PDB file of C-alpha atoms in Angstrom:
ATOM      1  CA  MET A   1      -6.651  11.115  16.288  1.00 58.00           C
ATOM      2  CA  HIS A   2      -3.026  10.122  15.899  1.00 67.00           C
ATOM      3  CA  PRO A   3      -0.752  13.198  15.759  1.00 77.00           C
ATOM      4  CA  LEU A   4       0.630  12.071  12.388  1.00 80.00           C
ATOM      5  CA  MET A   5      -2.825  12.572  10.883  1.00 73.00           C
ATOM      6  CA  LEU A   6      -2.532  16.322  11.452  1.00 77.00           C
ATOM      7  CA  GLU A   7       0.462  16.263   9.128  1.00 82.00           C
ATOM      8  CA  LEU A   8      -1.310  14.040   6.608  1.00 82.00           C
ATOM      9  CA  LEU A   9      -4.686  15.791   6.494  1.00 83.00           C
ATOM     10  CA  PRO A  10      -3.663  18.354   3.865  1.00 87.00           C
ATOM     11  CA  TRP A  11      -2.529  15.513   1.587  1.00 91.00           C
ATOM     12  CA  VAL A  12      -5.727  13.551   2.309  1.00 84.00           C
ATOM     13  CA  ARG A  13      -7.794  16.618   1.411  1.00 87.00           C
ATOM     14  CA  GLN A  14      -5.817  16.916  -1.821  1.00 93.00           C
ATOM     15  CA  GLY A  15      -6.935  13.404  -2.762  1.00 90.00           C
ATOM     16  CA  TYR A  16      -3.908  11.224  -2.069  1.00 92.00           C
ATOM     17  CA  CYS A  17      -4.665   7.637  -1.065  1.00 91.00           C
ATOM     18  CA  CYS A  18      -3.041   5.460   1.601  1.00 91.00           C
ATOM     19  CA  SER A  19      -0.253   4.015  -0.566  1.00 95.00           C
ATOM     20  CA  GLN A  20       0.639   7.487  -1.810  1.00 96.00           C
ATOM     21  CA  LEU A  21       0.602   8.884   1.728  1.00 94.00           C
ATOM     22  CA  LEU A  22       3.195   6.359   2.911  1.00 95.00           C
ATOM     23  CA  LEU A  23       5.445   7.264  -0.025  1.00 96.00           C
ATOM     24  CA  LEU A  24       4.935  10.982   0.552  1.00 96.00           C
ATOM     25  CA  LEU A  25       6.038  10.523   4.173  1.00 95.00           C
ATOM     26  CA  LEU A  26       9.134   8.644   3.036  1.00 96.00           C
ATOM     27  CA  LEU A  27       9.977  11.216   0.386  1.00 96.00           C
ATOM     28  CA  GLN A  28       9.501  13.991   2.953  1.00 94.00           C
ATOM     29  CA  ALA A  29      11.877  12.196   5.353  1.00 94.00           C
ATOM     30  CA  ARG A  30      14.398  11.982   2.516  1.00 94.00           C
ATOM     31  CA  GLU A  31      13.864  15.635   1.606  1.00 94.00           C
ATOM     32  CA  GLU A  32      12.977  14.532  -1.926  1.00 94.00           C
ATOM     33  CA  GLU A  33      10.173  15.098  -4.348  1.00 95.00           C
ATOM     34  CA  ASN A  34       9.252  12.533  -6.945  1.00 96.00           C
ATOM     35  CA  PRO A  35       5.864  13.262  -8.535  1.00 97.00           C
ATOM     36  CA  GLY A  36       6.296  10.389 -10.994  1.00 97.00           C
ATOM     37  CA  LEU A  37       6.746   7.874  -8.209  1.00 97.00           C
ATOM     38  CA  VAL A  38       3.825   9.332  -6.250  1.00 97.00           C
ATOM     39  CA  ARG A  39       1.722   9.171  -9.425  1.00 97.00           C
ATOM     40  CA  ALA A  40       2.720   5.527  -9.961  1.00 97.00           C
ATOM     41  CA  MET A  41       1.685   4.716  -6.402  1.00 97.00           C
ATOM     42  CA  GLN A  42      -1.857   5.721  -7.319  1.00 96.00           C
ATOM     43  CA  GLY A  43      -2.061   2.401  -9.141  1.00 96.00           C
ATOM     44  CA  LEU A  44      -2.209   0.773  -5.707  1.00 96.00           C
ATOM     45  CA  CYS A  45      -5.090   2.931  -4.472  1.00 92.00           C
ATOM     46  CA  VAL A  46      -8.369   1.355  -3.397  1.00 90.00           C
ATOM     47  CA  GLY A  47      -6.980  -2.155  -3.548  1.00 92.00           C
ATOM     48  CA  ILE A  48      -5.362  -1.766  -6.979  1.00 93.00           C
ATOM     49  CA  GLY A  49      -8.462  -0.194  -8.427  1.00 88.00           C
ATOM     50  CA  HIS A  50     -11.113  -2.246  -6.683  1.00 80.00           C
ATOM     51  CA  ALA A  51     -11.837  -2.602  -3.011  1.00 69.00           C
ATOM     52  CA  ASP A  52     -11.314  -6.380  -3.019  1.00 84.00           C
ATOM     53  CA  GLY A  53      -7.616  -5.890  -3.805  1.00 92.00           C
ATOM     54  CA  PRO A  54      -4.886  -5.633  -1.194  1.00 96.00           C
ATOM     55  CA  CYS A  55      -4.846  -2.675   1.169  1.00 95.00           C
ATOM     56  CA  GLY A  56      -2.627   0.170  -0.019  1.00 95.00           C
ATOM     57  CA  LEU A  57      -0.971   0.264   3.377  1.00 96.00           C
ATOM     58  CA  LEU A  58       0.407  -3.207   2.690  1.00 97.00           C
ATOM     59  CA  THR A  59       1.402  -2.626  -0.921  1.00 97.00           C
ATOM     60  CA  GLY A  60       2.476   0.970  -0.364  1.00 97.00           C
ATOM     61  CA  GLY A  61       4.599  -0.030   2.608  1.00 98.00           C
ATOM     62  CA  ALA A  62       6.270  -2.730   0.527  1.00 98.00           C
ATOM     63  CA  CYS A  63       7.021  -0.148  -2.177  1.00 98.00           C
ATOM     64  CA  ALA A  64       8.441   2.262   0.406  1.00 97.00           C
ATOM     65  CA  LEU A  65      10.753  -0.469   1.690  1.00 97.00           C
ATOM     66  CA  GLY A  66      11.680  -1.350  -1.888  1.00 97.00           C
ATOM     67  CA  LEU A  67      12.629   2.267  -2.509  1.00 96.00           C
ATOM     68  CA  LEU A  68      14.957   2.116   0.483  1.00 96.00           C
ATOM     69  CA  ALA A  69      16.479  -1.316  -0.052  1.00 96.00           C
ATOM     70  CA  GLY A  70      15.752  -2.469  -3.595  1.00 96.00           C
ATOM     71  CA  LYS A  71      17.789  -2.491  -6.790  1.00 95.00           C
ATOM     72  CA  GLY A  72      17.161   0.574  -8.923  1.00 93.00           C
ATOM     73  CA  ALA A  73      19.985   0.700 -11.426  1.00 95.00           C
ATOM     74  CA  ASP A  74      22.341  -1.649 -13.259  1.00 96.00           C
ATOM     75  CA  ASP A  75      25.194  -0.834 -10.908  1.00 96.00           C
ATOM     76  CA  GLU A  76      23.148  -1.357  -7.724  1.00 94.00           C
ATOM     77  CA  GLU A  77      22.290  -4.422  -5.713  1.00 95.00           C
ATOM     78  CA  ALA A  78      19.262  -4.889  -3.503  1.00 95.00           C
ATOM     79  CA  GLN A  79      19.923  -4.958   0.216  1.00 95.00           C
ATOM     80  CA  PRO A  80      20.666  -8.655   0.934  1.00 95.00           C
ATOM     81  CA  LEU A  81      17.884  -8.920   3.500  1.00 96.00           C
ATOM     82  CA  LEU A  82      15.213  -7.224   1.360  1.00 97.00           C
ATOM     83  CA  GLU A  83      13.046 -10.339   1.198  1.00 97.00           C
ATOM     84  CA  ALA A  84      13.179 -10.781   4.983  1.00 98.00           C
ATOM     85  CA  LEU A  85      12.460  -7.067   5.433  1.00 98.00           C
ATOM     86  CA  LEU A  86       9.390  -7.270   3.199  1.00 98.00           C
ATOM     87  CA  ASN A  87       8.282 -10.465   4.917  1.00 98.00           C
ATOM     88  CA  ASP A  88       8.559  -8.820   8.343  1.00 98.00           C
ATOM     89  CA  TYR A  89       6.378  -5.925   7.185  1.00 98.00           C
ATOM     90  CA  ALA A  90       3.813  -8.200   5.520  1.00 98.00           C
ATOM     91  CA  GLN A  91       3.677 -10.460   8.585  1.00 98.00           C
ATOM     92  CA  TRP A  92       3.102  -7.462  10.860  1.00 98.00           C
ATOM     93  CA  PHE A  93       0.324  -6.246   8.560  1.00 98.00           C
ATOM     94  CA  ARG A  94      -1.342  -9.688   8.445  1.00 97.00           C
ATOM     95  CA  GLU A  95      -1.238  -9.937  12.231  1.00 97.00           C
ATOM     96  CA  ARG A  96      -2.556  -6.384  12.676  1.00 96.00           C
ATOM     97  CA  THR A  97      -5.475  -6.946  10.304  1.00 95.00           C
ATOM     98  CA  ALA A  98      -6.230 -10.609  11.117  1.00 95.00           C
ATOM     99  CA  ALA A  99      -9.224  -9.662  13.257  1.00 94.00           C
ATOM    100  CA  PHE A 100     -10.775  -7.959  10.226  1.00 93.00           C
ATOM    101  CA  GLY A 101     -10.909 -11.222   8.297  1.00 92.00           C
ATOM    102  CA  GLY A 102      -8.455 -10.325   5.563  1.00 91.00           C
ATOM    103  CA  GLY A 103      -6.174  -7.742   4.077  1.00 93.00           C
ATOM    104  CA  SER A 104      -8.245  -6.390   1.230  1.00 93.00           C
ATOM    105  CA  CYS A 105      -8.849  -2.655   1.081  1.00 91.00           C
ATOM    106  CA  ASP A 106     -12.552  -2.853   1.858  1.00 89.00           C
ATOM    107  CA  THR A 107     -12.122  -5.471   4.594  1.00 91.00           C
ATOM    108  CA  VAL A 108      -9.461  -3.415   6.345  1.00 92.00           C
ATOM    109  CA  ALA A 109     -11.470  -0.181   5.991  1.00 90.00           C
ATOM    110  CA  ALA A 110     -14.566  -1.889   7.411  1.00 88.00           C
ATOM    111  CA  GLY A 111     -12.538  -3.413  10.257  1.00 90.00           C
ATOM    112  CA  LEU A 112     -11.029  -0.062  11.146  1.00 89.00           C
ATOM    113  CA  ALA A 113     -14.476   1.569  11.086  1.00 87.00           C
ATOM    114  CA  ALA A 114     -15.756  -1.147  13.409  1.00 87.00           C
ATOM    115  CA  GLU A 115     -12.820  -0.520  15.773  1.00 86.00           C
ATOM    116  CA  ARG A 116     -13.910   3.123  15.913  1.00 82.00           C
ATOM    117  CA  GLY A 117     -17.540   2.109  16.448  1.00 84.00           C
ATOM    118  CA  GLU A 118     -18.659   3.406  13.048  1.00 80.00           C
ATOM    119  CA  ALA A 119     -20.826   1.704  10.473  1.00 67.00           C
ATOM    120  CA  GLY A 120     -18.400   2.317   7.611  1.00 57.00           C
ATOM    121  CA  SER A 121     -16.150   4.820   5.965  1.00 50.00           C
ATOM    122  CA  GLY A 122     -15.592   6.391   2.599  1.00 50.00           C
ATOM    123  CA  VAL A 123     -17.751   7.685  -0.194  1.00 48.00           C
ATOM    124  CA  ALA A 124     -19.235   5.709  -3.093  1.00 47.00           C
ATOM    125  CA  GLY A 125     -17.513   2.502  -1.999  1.00 51.00           C
ATOM    126  CA  ARG A 126     -14.094   4.128  -1.746  1.00 59.00           C
ATOM    127  CA  PRO A 127     -12.373   3.873   1.634  1.00 68.00           C
ATOM    128  CA  ASP A 128     -11.496   7.177   3.224  1.00 65.00           C
ATOM    129  CA  PRO A 129      -7.749   7.569   3.949  1.00 68.00           C
ATOM    130  CA  ALA A 130      -8.644   9.683   6.985  1.00 69.00           C
ATOM    131  CA  GLY A 131     -10.694   6.747   8.320  1.00 76.00           C
ATOM    132  CA  CYS A 132      -7.679   4.503   7.879  1.00 86.00           C
ATOM    133  CA  GLY A 133      -5.432   7.054   9.577  1.00 85.00           C
ATOM    134  CA  GLU A 134      -4.671   5.125  12.743  1.00 87.00           C
ATOM    135  CA  LEU A 135      -3.478   2.107  10.768  1.00 92.00           C
ATOM    136  CA  LEU A 136      -1.598   4.392   8.393  1.00 93.00           C
ATOM    137  CA  ALA A 137       0.232   5.901  11.378  1.00 92.00           C
ATOM    138  CA  GLU A 138       0.949   2.411  12.729  1.00 94.00           C
ATOM    139  CA  ALA A 139       2.244   1.339   9.311  1.00 96.00           C
ATOM    140  CA  TRP A 140       4.558   4.362   9.146  1.00 95.00           C
ATOM    141  CA  GLU A 141       5.838   3.620  12.653  1.00 96.00           C
ATOM    142  CA  LYS A 142       6.428  -0.020  11.649  1.00 98.00           C
ATOM    143  CA  LEU A 143       8.331   1.104   8.552  1.00 97.00           C
ATOM    144  CA  LEU A 144      10.542   3.331  10.704  1.00 96.00           C
ATOM    145  CA  GLU A 145      11.084   0.460  13.156  1.00 97.00           C
ATOM    146  CA  LEU A 146      12.131  -1.845  10.304  1.00 98.00           C
ATOM    147  CA  VAL A 147      14.425   0.813   8.841  1.00 96.00           C
ATOM    148  CA  GLN A 148      16.222   0.906  12.178  1.00 97.00           C
ATOM    149  CA  ALA A 149      16.202  -2.875  12.702  1.00 97.00           C
ATOM    150  CA  TYR A 150      17.655  -3.497   9.225  1.00 96.00           C
ATOM    151  CA  ASP A 151      20.103  -0.586   9.514  1.00 95.00           C
ATOM    152  CA  LEU A 152      18.785   1.225   6.443  1.00 95.00           C
ATOM    153  CA  ASP A 153      19.540   4.867   5.753  1.00 92.00           C
ATOM    154  CA  ILE A 154      16.203   6.601   5.273  1.00 93.00           C
ATOM    155  CA  THR A 155      17.941   9.827   4.256  1.00 87.00           C
ATOM    156  CA  ALA A 156      20.017   8.339   1.421  1.00 71.00           C
ATOM    157  CA  HIS A 157      19.007  10.029  -1.780  1.00 59.00           C
ATOM    158  CA  THR A 158      18.218   7.899  -4.803  1.00 51.00           C
ATOM    159  CA  GLY A 159      19.336  10.556  -7.258  1.00 46.00           C
ATOM    160  CA  GLN A 160      15.800  10.871  -8.635  1.00 44.00           C
ATOM    161  CA  ALA A 161      13.985  14.159  -8.689  1.00 36.00           C
TER     162      ALA A 161
END
């Protein structure tokens, strides 16, 4: 088990999904709380409500990067390289999950289970964030790598509470 999963397990047990977990990690790094944003991220869970939708690690990661580099107020501008930043993350995710045959939530969850030598993961057709933990940790590490490569300040506060 990736060491990051030890930190995430309490949140997983509390019912947060993959997209929410990435945002919770980012908010923790920023020493912020934003329950409204975390709640909104639940809309990305389980492939935007059905397992054939995109994996929350892709969409949640894009949202995390948007929080760091996007426009959020009339007097702000998005980081000029936001599109390239998002493209780099999406390309990494596509390459990482290519062997699974796609980037949908259920396809990724099944591919990760197969990598672990398991038949499947989750309950009642819902992928288990703990089962996706290795990829979640990789996604977080990729986000941190991109933050550094694009010279973003992960600790800059957005002014939201």
